[in-house]
């Protein structure tokens, strides 16, 4: 019998690794700068670097540049191995990489120059939207091509998570980006009023679902068992929570529009589906944590596993809190306050950030056939990050709830007791 020989493309993984780290640093630094701008307005350094322009730069940089490149890094390494095949096309992989970096640079430049559609998480103007759609299709062809030429018959659950990301993000991005260009960098949305809001938050919420959750769960199902050297706790559970998650997530968007002019039935629908989301979300969280059964002694020593444990725990916390925030009476208190910001960062920094840090620490020594430069430094990173998230989130919860309660105070005459917004943040 002839032994078939083939090689995986590790170069593309290394390229995405560099991009993830680079954009991570940029995104976090911009986060730090806008955080400083809140109490110290003098950090608004000229028109291009005001809070209004840098905030969307932060969100785009961390979500699409840091987490985006991180997803592709994790995907290109794991998919080749899970499918036992080199990527369908090295050329498409390169176009994917350079196309994505070009989009990021174009996004950064246009945002600081003030070009924006003003739709949250979809601020980029129409030429960049078209580039995103094209690059996404390139990834799609590359992924489907690899799946078709695979040598492993069974498609492991991580691959299903990647496919759901590919399809849904494409649909969300294209439908939400229907717009009428009036000049090279100016367009108007094709939707108006309530329809615009509904489409926007159907997109916005599912960006959380299919950009910050499903691909990262796919990565979790590959890297966590690998790092712990344990099989997934329950493969059946992974399949069940996958289908339940993707079915339920897509309907939950209206929880961003509670108490708005969106029809009441749509708001209630959003609430009901958001509450149901606890089940599949916690299915994934528990499956991740229980995979570590019998490996907790390793967690004590291995920084990679430590990052994964905090990441999966943060995922559990954010997906418990999210459904609570979707209940109208809770949202009446939390909406417009810093509570939301705390929720966002437990999810985005805790879950996404820590998953990617763990993956980077596990993968880099393998890619370069070496050992970690300093385990001590990795541990220091872990503790700094974990404490950082706690110091970030806990005061914001406190402040957010206080803010919400202050807005509910009335004088005996029936007038707001704290009419000036600044009184609630100082
Ligand atoms: C060093 C780490 C980070 C810092 C210092 C930071 C800081 C900030 C600040 C100051 C804001 C604006 C809050 C406001 O308007 O009151 C913000 C918003 C936001 N950040 Fe971060 N951030 C960090 C990491 C991340 C990461 C890793 C992600 C995602 C993967 C992320 C996603 C977001 C999102 C989505 C918003 C907008 C939230 C909303 O509109 O409700 N951040 N961040
Ligand atoms: C079961 C899962 C979840 C549910 C039901 C949920 C629900 C919610 C709700 C109700 C809000 C506040 C809406 C408002 O008052 O404006 C919110 C905001 C947000 N959540 Fe979650 N959440 C979930 C998980 C997550 C996770 C895991 C992440 C990050 C990885 C995340 C990221 C965000 C972001 C970025 C926002 C701010 C959106 C904005 O700009 O206004 N959520 N979520």
mmCIF file of N, CA, C and O in Angstrom, residues 111-198:
data_model
loop_
_atom_site.group_PDB
_atom_site.id
_atom_site.type_symbol
_atom_site.label_atom_id
_atom_site.label_comp_id
_atom_site.label_asym_id
_atom_site.label_seq_id
_atom_site.Cartn_x
_atom_site.Cartn_y
_atom_site.Cartn_z
ATOM 1 N N UNK A 111 -12.415 55.632 9.764
ATOM 2 C CA UNK A 111 -13.086 55.973 11.030
ATOM 3 C C UNK A 111 -12.474 57.217 11.676
ATOM 4 O O UNK A 111 -13.209 58.095 12.126
ATOM 5 N N UNK A 112 -11.128 57.290 11.711
ATOM 6 C CA UNK A 112 -10.549 58.492 12.344
ATOM 7 C C UNK A 112 -10.780 59.745 11.487
ATOM 8 O O UNK A 112 -10.829 60.845 12.001
ATOM 9 N N UNK A 113 -10.976 59.524 10.175
ATOM 10 C CA UNK A 113 -11.254 60.693 9.326
ATOM 11 C C UNK A 113 -12.731 61.107 9.379
ATOM 12 O O UNK A 113 -13.148 62.073 8.746
ATOM 13 N N UNK A 114 -13.524 60.314 10.098
ATOM 14 C CA UNK A 114 -14.923 60.708 10.309
ATOM 15 C C UNK A 114 -15.915 60.119 9.321
ATOM 16 O O UNK A 114 -17.066 60.554 9.270
ATOM 17 N N UNK A 115 -15.506 59.147 8.515
ATOM 18 C CA UNK A 115 -16.454 58.509 7.591
ATOM 19 C C UNK A 115 -17.128 57.345 8.306
ATOM 20 O O UNK A 115 -16.456 56.399 8.722
ATOM 21 N N UNK A 116 -18.443 57.412 8.444
ATOM 22 C CA UNK A 116 -19.143 56.345 9.160
ATOM 23 C C UNK A 116 -20.604 56.257 8.721
ATOM 24 O O UNK A 116 -21.213 57.273 8.386
ATOM 25 N N UNK A 117 -21.135 55.046 8.723
ATOM 26 C CA UNK A 117 -22.571 54.894 8.422
ATOM 27 C C UNK A 117 -23.383 55.164 9.686
ATOM 28 O O UNK A 117 -24.596 55.237 9.630
ATOM 29 N N UNK A 118 -22.692 55.215 10.829
ATOM 30 C CA UNK A 118 -23.266 55.420 12.164
ATOM 31 C C UNK A 118 -24.105 54.239 12.645
ATOM 32 O O UNK A 118 -24.856 54.358 13.602
ATOM 33 N N UNK A 119 -23.964 53.082 11.980
ATOM 34 C CA UNK A 119 -24.637 51.872 12.497
ATOM 35 C C UNK A 119 -23.632 51.126 13.361
ATOM 36 O O UNK A 119 -22.557 50.750 12.866
ATOM 37 N N UNK A 120 -23.974 50.865 14.627
ATOM 38 C CA UNK A 120 -22.971 50.294 15.522
ATOM 39 C C UNK A 120 -22.500 48.918 15.024
ATOM 40 O O UNK A 120 -23.309 48.063 14.647
ATOM 41 N N UNK A 121 -21.210 48.713 15.067
ATOM 42 C CA UNK A 121 -20.523 47.491 14.603
ATOM 43 C C UNK A 121 -20.618 47.305 13.082
ATOM 44 O O UNK A 121 -20.172 46.294 12.549
ATOM 45 N N UNK A 122 -21.254 48.260 12.383
ATOM 46 C CA UNK A 122 -21.322 48.204 10.916
ATOM 47 C C UNK A 122 -21.066 49.609 10.396
ATOM 48 O O UNK A 122 -21.701 50.066 9.453
ATOM 49 N N UNK A 123 -20.094 50.292 11.026
ATOM 50 C CA UNK A 123 -19.853 51.709 10.727
ATOM 51 C C UNK A 123 -19.196 51.926 9.368
ATOM 52 O O UNK A 123 -19.246 53.024 8.814
ATOM 53 N N UNK A 124 -18.568 50.880 8.834
ATOM 54 C CA UNK A 124 -17.721 51.088 7.659
ATOM 55 C C UNK A 124 -18.541 51.407 6.413
ATOM 56 O O UNK A 124 -19.641 50.876 6.229
ATOM 57 N N UNK A 125 -17.963 52.269 5.581
ATOM 58 C CA UNK A 125 -18.703 52.734 4.398
ATOM 59 C C UNK A 125 -18.704 51.690 3.271
ATOM 60 O O UNK A 125 -17.963 50.716 3.306
ATOM 61 N N UNK A 126 -19.558 51.915 2.278
ATOM 62 C CA UNK A 126 -19.907 50.889 1.307
ATOM 63 C C UNK A 126 -18.745 50.238 0.560
ATOM 64 O O UNK A 126 -18.777 49.014 0.363
ATOM 65 N N UNK A 127 -17.660 50.993 0.169
ATOM 66 C CA UNK A 127 -16.601 50.263 -0.552
ATOM 67 C C UNK A 127 -15.952 49.206 0.349
ATOM 68 O O UNK A 127 -15.600 48.110 -0.106
ATOM 69 N N UNK A 128 -15.844 49.527 1.652
ATOM 70 C CA UNK A 128 -15.223 48.562 2.578
ATOM 71 C C UNK A 128 -16.189 47.391 2.814
ATOM 72 O O UNK A 128 -15.766 46.239 2.920
ATOM 73 N N UNK A 129 -17.495 47.701 2.855
ATOM 74 C CA UNK A 129 -18.489 46.625 2.991
ATOM 75 C C UNK A 129 -18.350 45.606 1.858
ATOM 76 O O UNK A 129 -18.453 44.390 2.065
ATOM 77 N N UNK A 130 -18.125 46.129 0.652
ATOM 78 C CA UNK A 130 -18.006 45.218 -0.503
ATOM 79 C C UNK A 130 -16.732 44.376 -0.350
ATOM 80 O O UNK A 130 -16.742 43.164 -0.587
ATOM 81 N N UNK A 131 -15.651 45.042 0.098
ATOM 82 C CA UNK A 131 -14.406 44.276 0.306
ATOM 83 C C UNK A 131 -14.616 43.160 1.332
ATOM 84 O O UNK A 131 -14.156 42.021 1.163
ATOM 85 N N UNK A 132 -15.351 43.474 2.408
ATOM 86 C CA UNK A 132 -15.583 42.464 3.449
ATOM 87 C C UNK A 132 -16.329 41.267 2.844
ATOM 88 O O UNK A 132 -15.960 40.108 3.049
ATOM 89 N N UNK A 133 -17.376 41.575 2.059
ATOM 90 C CA UNK A 133 -18.171 40.483 1.472
ATOM 91 C C UNK A 133 -17.281 39.619 0.575
ATOM 92 O O UNK A 133 -17.343 38.375 0.620
ATOM 93 N N UNK A 134 -16.423 40.267 -0.228
ATOM 94 C CA UNK A 134 -15.577 39.496 -1.154
ATOM 95 C C UNK A 134 -14.577 38.619 -0.401
ATOM 96 O O UNK A 134 -14.406 37.431 -0.706
ATOM 97 N N UNK A 135 -13.934 39.207 0.604
ATOM 98 C CA UNK A 135 -12.931 38.433 1.351
ATOM 99 C C UNK A 135 -13.602 37.270 2.093
ATOM 100 O O UNK A 135 -13.063 36.170 2.186
ATOM 101 N N UNK A 136 -14.817 37.532 2.565
ATOM 102 C CA UNK A 136 -15.545 36.461 3.273
ATOM 103 C C UNK A 136 -15.832 35.300 2.312
ATOM 104 O O UNK A 136 -15.707 34.127 2.674
ATOM 105 N N UNK A 137 -16.199 35.645 1.080
ATOM 106 C CA UNK A 137 -16.485 34.597 0.089
ATOM 107 C C UNK A 137 -15.204 33.803 -0.216
ATOM 108 O O UNK A 137 -15.235 32.574 -0.374
ATOM 109 N N UNK A 138 -14.068 34.509 -0.254
ATOM 110 C CA UNK A 138 -12.789 33.831 -0.496
ATOM 111 C C UNK A 138 -12.550 32.793 0.612
ATOM 112 O O UNK A 138 -12.202 31.629 0.351
ATOM 113 N N UNK A 139 -12.770 33.212 1.870
ATOM 114 C CA UNK A 139 -12.616 32.259 2.984
ATOM 115 C C UNK A 139 -13.596 31.092 2.800
ATOM 116 O O UNK A 139 -13.243 29.926 3.000
ATOM 117 N N UNK A 140 -14.824 31.453 2.384
ATOM 118 C CA UNK A 140 -15.872 30.436 2.214
ATOM 119 C C UNK A 140 -15.462 29.382 1.196
ATOM 120 O O UNK A 140 -15.559 28.174 1.446
ATOM 121 N N UNK A 141 -14.946 29.846 0.034
ATOM 122 C CA UNK A 141 -14.543 28.887 -1.006
ATOM 123 C C UNK A 141 -13.416 28.006 -0.469
ATOM 124 O O UNK A 141 -13.413 26.787 -0.644
ATOM 125 N N UNK A 142 -12.493 28.644 0.220
ATOM 126 C CA UNK A 142 -11.354 27.910 0.772
ATOM 127 C C UNK A 142 -11.815 26.864 1.795
ATOM 128 O O UNK A 142 -11.333 25.725 1.809
ATOM 129 N N UNK A 143 -12.775 27.265 2.630
ATOM 130 C CA UNK A 143 -13.249 26.331 3.663
ATOM 131 C C UNK A 143 -14.035 25.175 3.040
ATOM 132 O O UNK A 143 -13.762 23.993 3.310
ATOM 133 N N UNK A 144 -14.992 25.506 2.178
ATOM 134 C CA UNK A 144 -15.827 24.443 1.577
ATOM 135 C C UNK A 144 -14.934 23.520 0.744
ATOM 136 O O UNK A 144 -15.086 22.291 0.762
ATOM 137 N N UNK A 145 -13.980 24.131 0.004
ATOM 138 C CA UNK A 145 -13.062 23.325 -0.813
ATOM 139 C C UNK A 145 -12.286 22.332 0.046
ATOM 140 O O UNK A 145 -12.123 21.162 -0.300
ATOM 141 N N UNK A 146 -11.833 22.803 1.205
ATOM 142 C CA UNK A 146 -11.065 21.918 2.101
ATOM 143 C C UNK A 146 -11.974 20.813 2.645
ATOM 144 O O UNK A 146 -11.560 19.650 2.744
ATOM 145 N N UNK A 147 -13.206 21.191 2.981
ATOM 146 C CA UNK A 147 -14.137 20.178 3.518
ATOM 147 C C UNK A 147 -14.389 19.109 2.445
ATOM 148 O O UNK A 147 -14.409 17.905 2.733
ATOM 149 N N UNK A 148 -14.543 19.555 1.198
ATOM 150 C CA UNK A 148 -14.839 18.592 0.125
ATOM 151 C C UNK A 148 -13.678 17.641 -0.132
ATOM 152 O O UNK A 148 -13.880 16.475 -0.466
ATOM 153 N N UNK A 149 -12.433 18.129 0.029
ATOM 154 C CA UNK A 149 -11.300 17.239 -0.267
ATOM 155 C C UNK A 149 -10.737 16.558 0.987
ATOM 156 O O UNK A 149 -9.634 16.028 0.989
ATOM 157 N N UNK A 150 -11.517 16.576 2.062
ATOM 158 C CA UNK A 150 -11.012 16.047 3.335
ATOM 159 C C UNK A 150 -10.779 14.536 3.262
ATOM 160 O O UNK A 150 -11.415 13.821 2.490
ATOM 161 N N UNK A 151 -9.864 14.077 4.111
ATOM 162 C CA UNK A 151 -9.579 12.642 4.191
ATOM 163 C C UNK A 151 -10.270 11.999 5.389
ATOM 164 O O UNK A 151 -10.266 10.798 5.540
ATOM 165 N N UNK A 152 -10.801 12.848 6.269
ATOM 166 C CA UNK A 152 -11.483 12.344 7.470
ATOM 167 C C UNK A 152 -12.988 12.443 7.205
ATOM 168 O O UNK A 152 -13.506 13.522 6.984
ATOM 169 N N UNK A 153 -13.664 11.283 7.239
ATOM 170 C CA UNK A 153 -15.077 11.298 6.844
ATOM 171 C C UNK A 153 -15.925 12.104 7.840
ATOM 172 O O UNK A 153 -16.751 12.918 7.441
ATOM 173 N N UNK A 154 -15.692 11.850 9.138
ATOM 174 C CA UNK A 154 -16.519 12.502 10.145
ATOM 175 C C UNK A 154 -16.161 13.986 10.281
ATOM 176 O O UNK A 154 -14.990 14.336 10.345
ATOM 177 N N UNK A 155 -17.191 14.813 10.316
ATOM 178 C CA UNK A 155 -16.917 16.244 10.518
ATOM 179 C C UNK A 155 -17.108 16.574 11.990
ATOM 180 O O UNK A 155 -18.240 16.625 12.484
ATOM 181 N N UNK A 156 -16.004 16.807 12.676
ATOM 182 C CA UNK A 156 -16.009 17.092 14.107
ATOM 183 C C UNK A 156 -16.797 18.372 14.377
ATOM 184 O O UNK A 156 -16.864 19.270 13.532
ATOM 185 N N UNK A 157 -17.369 18.469 15.582
ATOM 186 C CA UNK A 157 -18.297 19.566 15.893
ATOM 187 C C UNK A 157 -17.680 20.960 15.653
ATOM 188 O O UNK A 157 -18.391 21.895 15.254
ATOM 189 N N UNK A 158 -16.359 21.105 15.847
ATOM 190 C CA UNK A 158 -15.742 22.418 15.620
ATOM 191 C C UNK A 158 -15.999 22.884 14.183
ATOM 192 O O UNK A 158 -16.259 24.074 13.934
ATOM 193 N N UNK A 159 -15.939 21.949 13.239
ATOM 194 C CA UNK A 159 -16.151 22.311 11.829
ATOM 195 C C UNK A 159 -17.577 22.836 11.622
ATOM 196 O O UNK A 159 -17.814 23.788 10.881
ATOM 197 N N UNK A 160 -18.542 22.228 12.315
ATOM 198 C CA UNK A 160 -19.927 22.715 12.208
ATOM 199 C C UNK A 160 -20.032 24.143 12.725
ATOM 200 O O UNK A 160 -20.737 24.970 12.154
ATOM 201 N N UNK A 161 -19.320 24.430 13.810
ATOM 202 C CA UNK A 161 -19.337 25.808 14.336
ATOM 203 C C UNK A 161 -18.723 26.764 13.314
ATOM 204 O O UNK A 161 -19.212 27.877 13.115
ATOM 205 N N UNK A 162 -17.635 26.337 12.650
ATOM 206 C CA UNK A 162 -17.009 27.216 11.645
ATOM 207 C C UNK A 162 -17.972 27.447 10.465
ATOM 208 O O UNK A 162 -18.075 28.557 9.955
ATOM 209 N N UNK A 163 -18.661 26.386 10.052
ATOM 210 C CA UNK A 163 -19.581 26.540 8.903
ATOM 211 C C UNK A 163 -20.709 27.514 9.265
ATOM 212 O O UNK A 163 -21.084 28.381 8.470
ATOM 213 N N UNK A 164 -21.237 27.383 10.487
ATOM 214 C CA UNK A 164 -22.346 28.277 10.876
ATOM 215 C C UNK A 164 -21.865 29.724 10.884
ATOM 216 O O UNK A 164 -22.603 30.637 10.507
ATOM 217 N N UNK A 165 -20.610 29.943 11.294
ATOM 218 C CA UNK A 165 -20.045 31.301 11.299
ATOM 219 C C UNK A 165 -19.981 31.833 9.872
ATOM 220 O O UNK A 165 -20.432 32.947 9.580
ATOM 221 N N UNK A 166 -19.418 31.008 9.008
ATOM 222 C CA UNK A 166 -19.237 31.417 7.605
ATOM 223 C C UNK A 166 -20.568 31.845 6.982
ATOM 224 O O UNK A 166 -20.687 32.939 6.414
ATOM 225 N N UNK A 167 -21.568 30.989 7.102
ATOM 226 C CA UNK A 167 -22.843 31.255 6.422
ATOM 227 C C UNK A 167 -23.555 32.444 7.064
ATOM 228 O O UNK A 167 -23.992 33.377 6.384
ATOM 229 N N UNK A 168 -23.656 32.433 8.393
ATOM 230 C CA UNK A 168 -24.509 33.436 9.030
ATOM 231 C C UNK A 168 -23.901 34.828 8.956
ATOM 232 O O UNK A 168 -24.619 35.800 8.702
ATOM 233 N N UNK A 169 -22.589 34.932 9.169
ATOM 234 C CA UNK A 169 -21.980 36.271 9.099
ATOM 235 C C UNK A 169 -22.154 36.847 7.690
ATOM 236 O O UNK A 169 -22.431 38.044 7.525
ATOM 237 N N UNK A 170 -22.048 35.991 6.675
ATOM 238 C CA UNK A 170 -22.236 36.474 5.303
ATOM 239 C C UNK A 170 -23.644 37.043 5.136
ATOM 240 O O UNK A 170 -23.821 38.165 4.636
ATOM 241 N N UNK A 171 -24.645 36.295 5.584
ATOM 242 C CA UNK A 171 -26.032 36.752 5.433
ATOM 243 C C UNK A 171 -26.258 38.046 6.224
ATOM 244 O O UNK A 171 -26.822 39.020 5.715
ATOM 245 N N UNK A 172 -25.783 38.077 7.473
ATOM 246 C CA UNK A 172 -25.991 39.254 8.328
ATOM 247 C C UNK A 172 -25.344 40.487 7.712
ATOM 248 O O UNK A 172 -25.957 41.553 7.618
ATOM 249 N N UNK A 173 -24.093 40.330 7.296
ATOM 250 C CA UNK A 173 -23.346 41.477 6.776
ATOM 251 C C UNK A 173 -23.995 42.012 5.501
ATOM 252 O O UNK A 173 -24.190 43.222 5.348
ATOM 253 N N UNK A 174 -24.354 41.120 4.601
ATOM 254 C CA UNK A 174 -24.892 41.583 3.319
ATOM 255 C C UNK A 174 -26.259 42.248 3.519
ATOM 256 O O UNK A 174 -26.507 43.348 3.027
ATOM 257 N N UNK A 175 -27.141 41.608 4.296
ATOM 258 C CA UNK A 175 -28.492 42.174 4.455
ATOM 259 C C UNK A 175 -28.443 43.505 5.207
ATOM 260 O O UNK A 175 -29.104 44.473 4.828
ATOM 261 N N UNK A 176 -27.613 43.584 6.261
ATOM 262 C CA UNK A 176 -27.568 44.829 7.025
ATOM 263 C C UNK A 176 -26.869 45.950 6.255
ATOM 264 O O UNK A 176 -27.067 47.120 6.560
ATOM 265 N N UNK A 177 -26.057 45.586 5.267
ATOM 266 C CA UNK A 177 -25.282 46.620 4.562
ATOM 267 C C UNK A 177 -25.959 47.145 3.303
ATOM 268 O O UNK A 177 -25.350 47.922 2.577
ATOM 269 N N UNK A 178 -27.215 46.718 3.023
ATOM 270 C CA UNK A 178 -27.875 47.275 1.837
ATOM 271 C C UNK A 178 -27.985 48.786 2.009
ATOM 272 O O UNK A 178 -28.621 49.276 2.931
ATOM 273 N N UNK A 179 -27.308 49.518 1.132
ATOM 274 C CA UNK A 179 -27.287 50.977 1.277
ATOM 275 C C UNK A 179 -27.145 51.632 -0.094
ATOM 276 O O UNK A 179 -26.713 50.989 -1.053
ATOM 277 N N UNK A 180 -27.528 52.893 -0.148
ATOM 278 C CA UNK A 180 -27.478 53.628 -1.412
ATOM 279 C C UNK A 180 -26.285 54.575 -1.381
ATOM 280 O O UNK A 180 -26.283 55.562 -0.645
ATOM 281 N N UNK A 181 -25.224 54.296 -2.193
ATOM 282 C CA UNK A 181 -24.088 55.219 -2.180
ATOM 283 C C UNK A 181 -24.472 56.542 -2.826
ATOM 284 O O UNK A 181 -25.187 56.563 -3.826
ATOM 285 N N UNK A 182 -24.015 57.648 -2.205
ATOM 286 C CA UNK A 182 -24.219 58.955 -2.848
ATOM 287 C C UNK A 182 -22.886 59.559 -3.277
ATOM 288 O O UNK A 182 -22.842 60.465 -4.090
ATOM 289 N N UNK A 183 -21.807 59.051 -2.684
ATOM 290 C CA UNK A 183 -20.469 59.443 -3.141
ATOM 291 C C UNK A 183 -19.514 58.327 -2.744
ATOM 292 O O UNK A 183 -19.949 57.307 -2.199
ATOM 293 N N UNK A 184 -18.225 58.530 -2.979
ATOM 294 C CA UNK A 184 -17.270 57.443 -2.750
ATOM 295 C C UNK A 184 -17.294 56.942 -1.306
ATOM 296 O O UNK A 184 -17.211 55.762 -1.050
ATOM 297 N N UNK A 185 -17.446 57.839 -0.341
ATOM 298 C CA UNK A 185 -17.425 57.389 1.054
ATOM 299 C C UNK A 185 -18.669 57.820 1.820
ATOM 300 O O UNK A 185 -18.626 58.070 3.027
ATOM 301 N N UNK A 186 -19.801 57.914 1.105
ATOM 302 C CA UNK A 186 -21.038 58.269 1.808
ATOM 303 C C UNK A 186 -22.200 57.464 1.233
ATOM 304 O O UNK A 186 -22.366 57.368 0.016
ATOM 305 N N UNK A 187 -22.989 56.889 2.116
ATOM 306 C CA UNK A 187 -24.154 56.135 1.647
ATOM 307 C C UNK A 187 -25.286 56.289 2.651
ATOM 308 O O UNK A 187 -25.068 56.721 3.781
ATOM 309 N N UNK A 188 -26.492 55.926 2.227
ATOM 310 C CA UNK A 188 -27.635 55.931 3.138
ATOM 311 C C UNK A 188 -28.234 54.539 3.173
ATOM 312 O O UNK A 188 -28.355 53.876 2.137
ATOM 313 N N UNK A 189 -28.629 54.124 4.389
ATOM 314 C CA UNK A 189 -29.199 52.789 4.557
ATOM 315 C C UNK A 189 -30.464 52.649 3.711
ATOM 316 O O UNK A 189 -31.217 53.605 3.529
ATOM 317 N N UNK A 190 -30.695 51.442 3.211
ATOM 318 C CA UNK A 190 -31.897 51.207 2.414
ATOM 319 C C UNK A 190 -33.126 51.101 3.316
ATOM 320 O O UNK A 190 -34.257 51.190 2.860
ATOM 321 N N UNK A 191 -32.886 50.880 4.594
ATOM 322 C CA UNK A 191 -34.010 50.754 5.529
ATOM 323 C C UNK A 191 -34.210 52.081 6.245
ATOM 324 O O UNK A 191 -33.301 52.899 6.326
ATOM 325 N N UNK A 192 -35.426 52.247 6.786
ATOM 326 C CA UNK A 192 -35.684 53.475 7.545
ATOM 327 C C UNK A 192 -36.444 53.139 8.813
ATOM 328 O O UNK A 192 -37.089 52.098 8.912
ATOM 329 N N UNK A 193 -36.334 54.021 9.807
ATOM 330 C CA UNK A 193 -37.139 53.937 11.028
ATOM 331 C C UNK A 193 -37.007 52.611 11.745
ATOM 332 O O UNK A 193 -35.904 52.091 11.943
ATOM 333 N N UNK A 194 -38.178 52.072 12.121
ATOM 334 C CA UNK A 194 -38.196 50.847 12.926
ATOM 335 C C UNK A 194 -37.539 49.681 12.183
ATOM 336 O O UNK A 194 -36.827 48.866 12.770
ATOM 337 N N UNK A 195 -37.778 49.607 10.857
ATOM 338 C CA UNK A 195 -37.170 48.511 10.083
ATOM 339 C C UNK A 195 -35.643 48.585 10.170
ATOM 340 O O UNK A 195 -34.967 47.576 10.322
ATOM 341 N N UNK A 196 -35.128 49.816 10.066
ATOM 342 C CA UNK A 196 -33.676 50.001 10.129
ATOM 343 C C UNK A 196 -33.152 49.508 11.484
ATOM 344 O O UNK A 196 -32.159 48.784 11.560
ATOM 345 N N UNK A 197 -33.882 49.885 12.551
ATOM 346 C CA UNK A 197 -33.456 49.493 13.901
ATOM 347 C C UNK A 197 -33.487 47.971 14.045
ATOM 348 O O UNK A 197 -32.552 47.363 14.584
ATOM 349 N N UNK A 198 -34.570 47.370 13.545
ATOM 350 C CA UNK A 198 -34.699 45.911 13.702
ATOM 351 C C UNK A 198 -33.618 45.166 12.933
ATOM 352 O O UNK A 198 -32.993 44.232 13.453
#
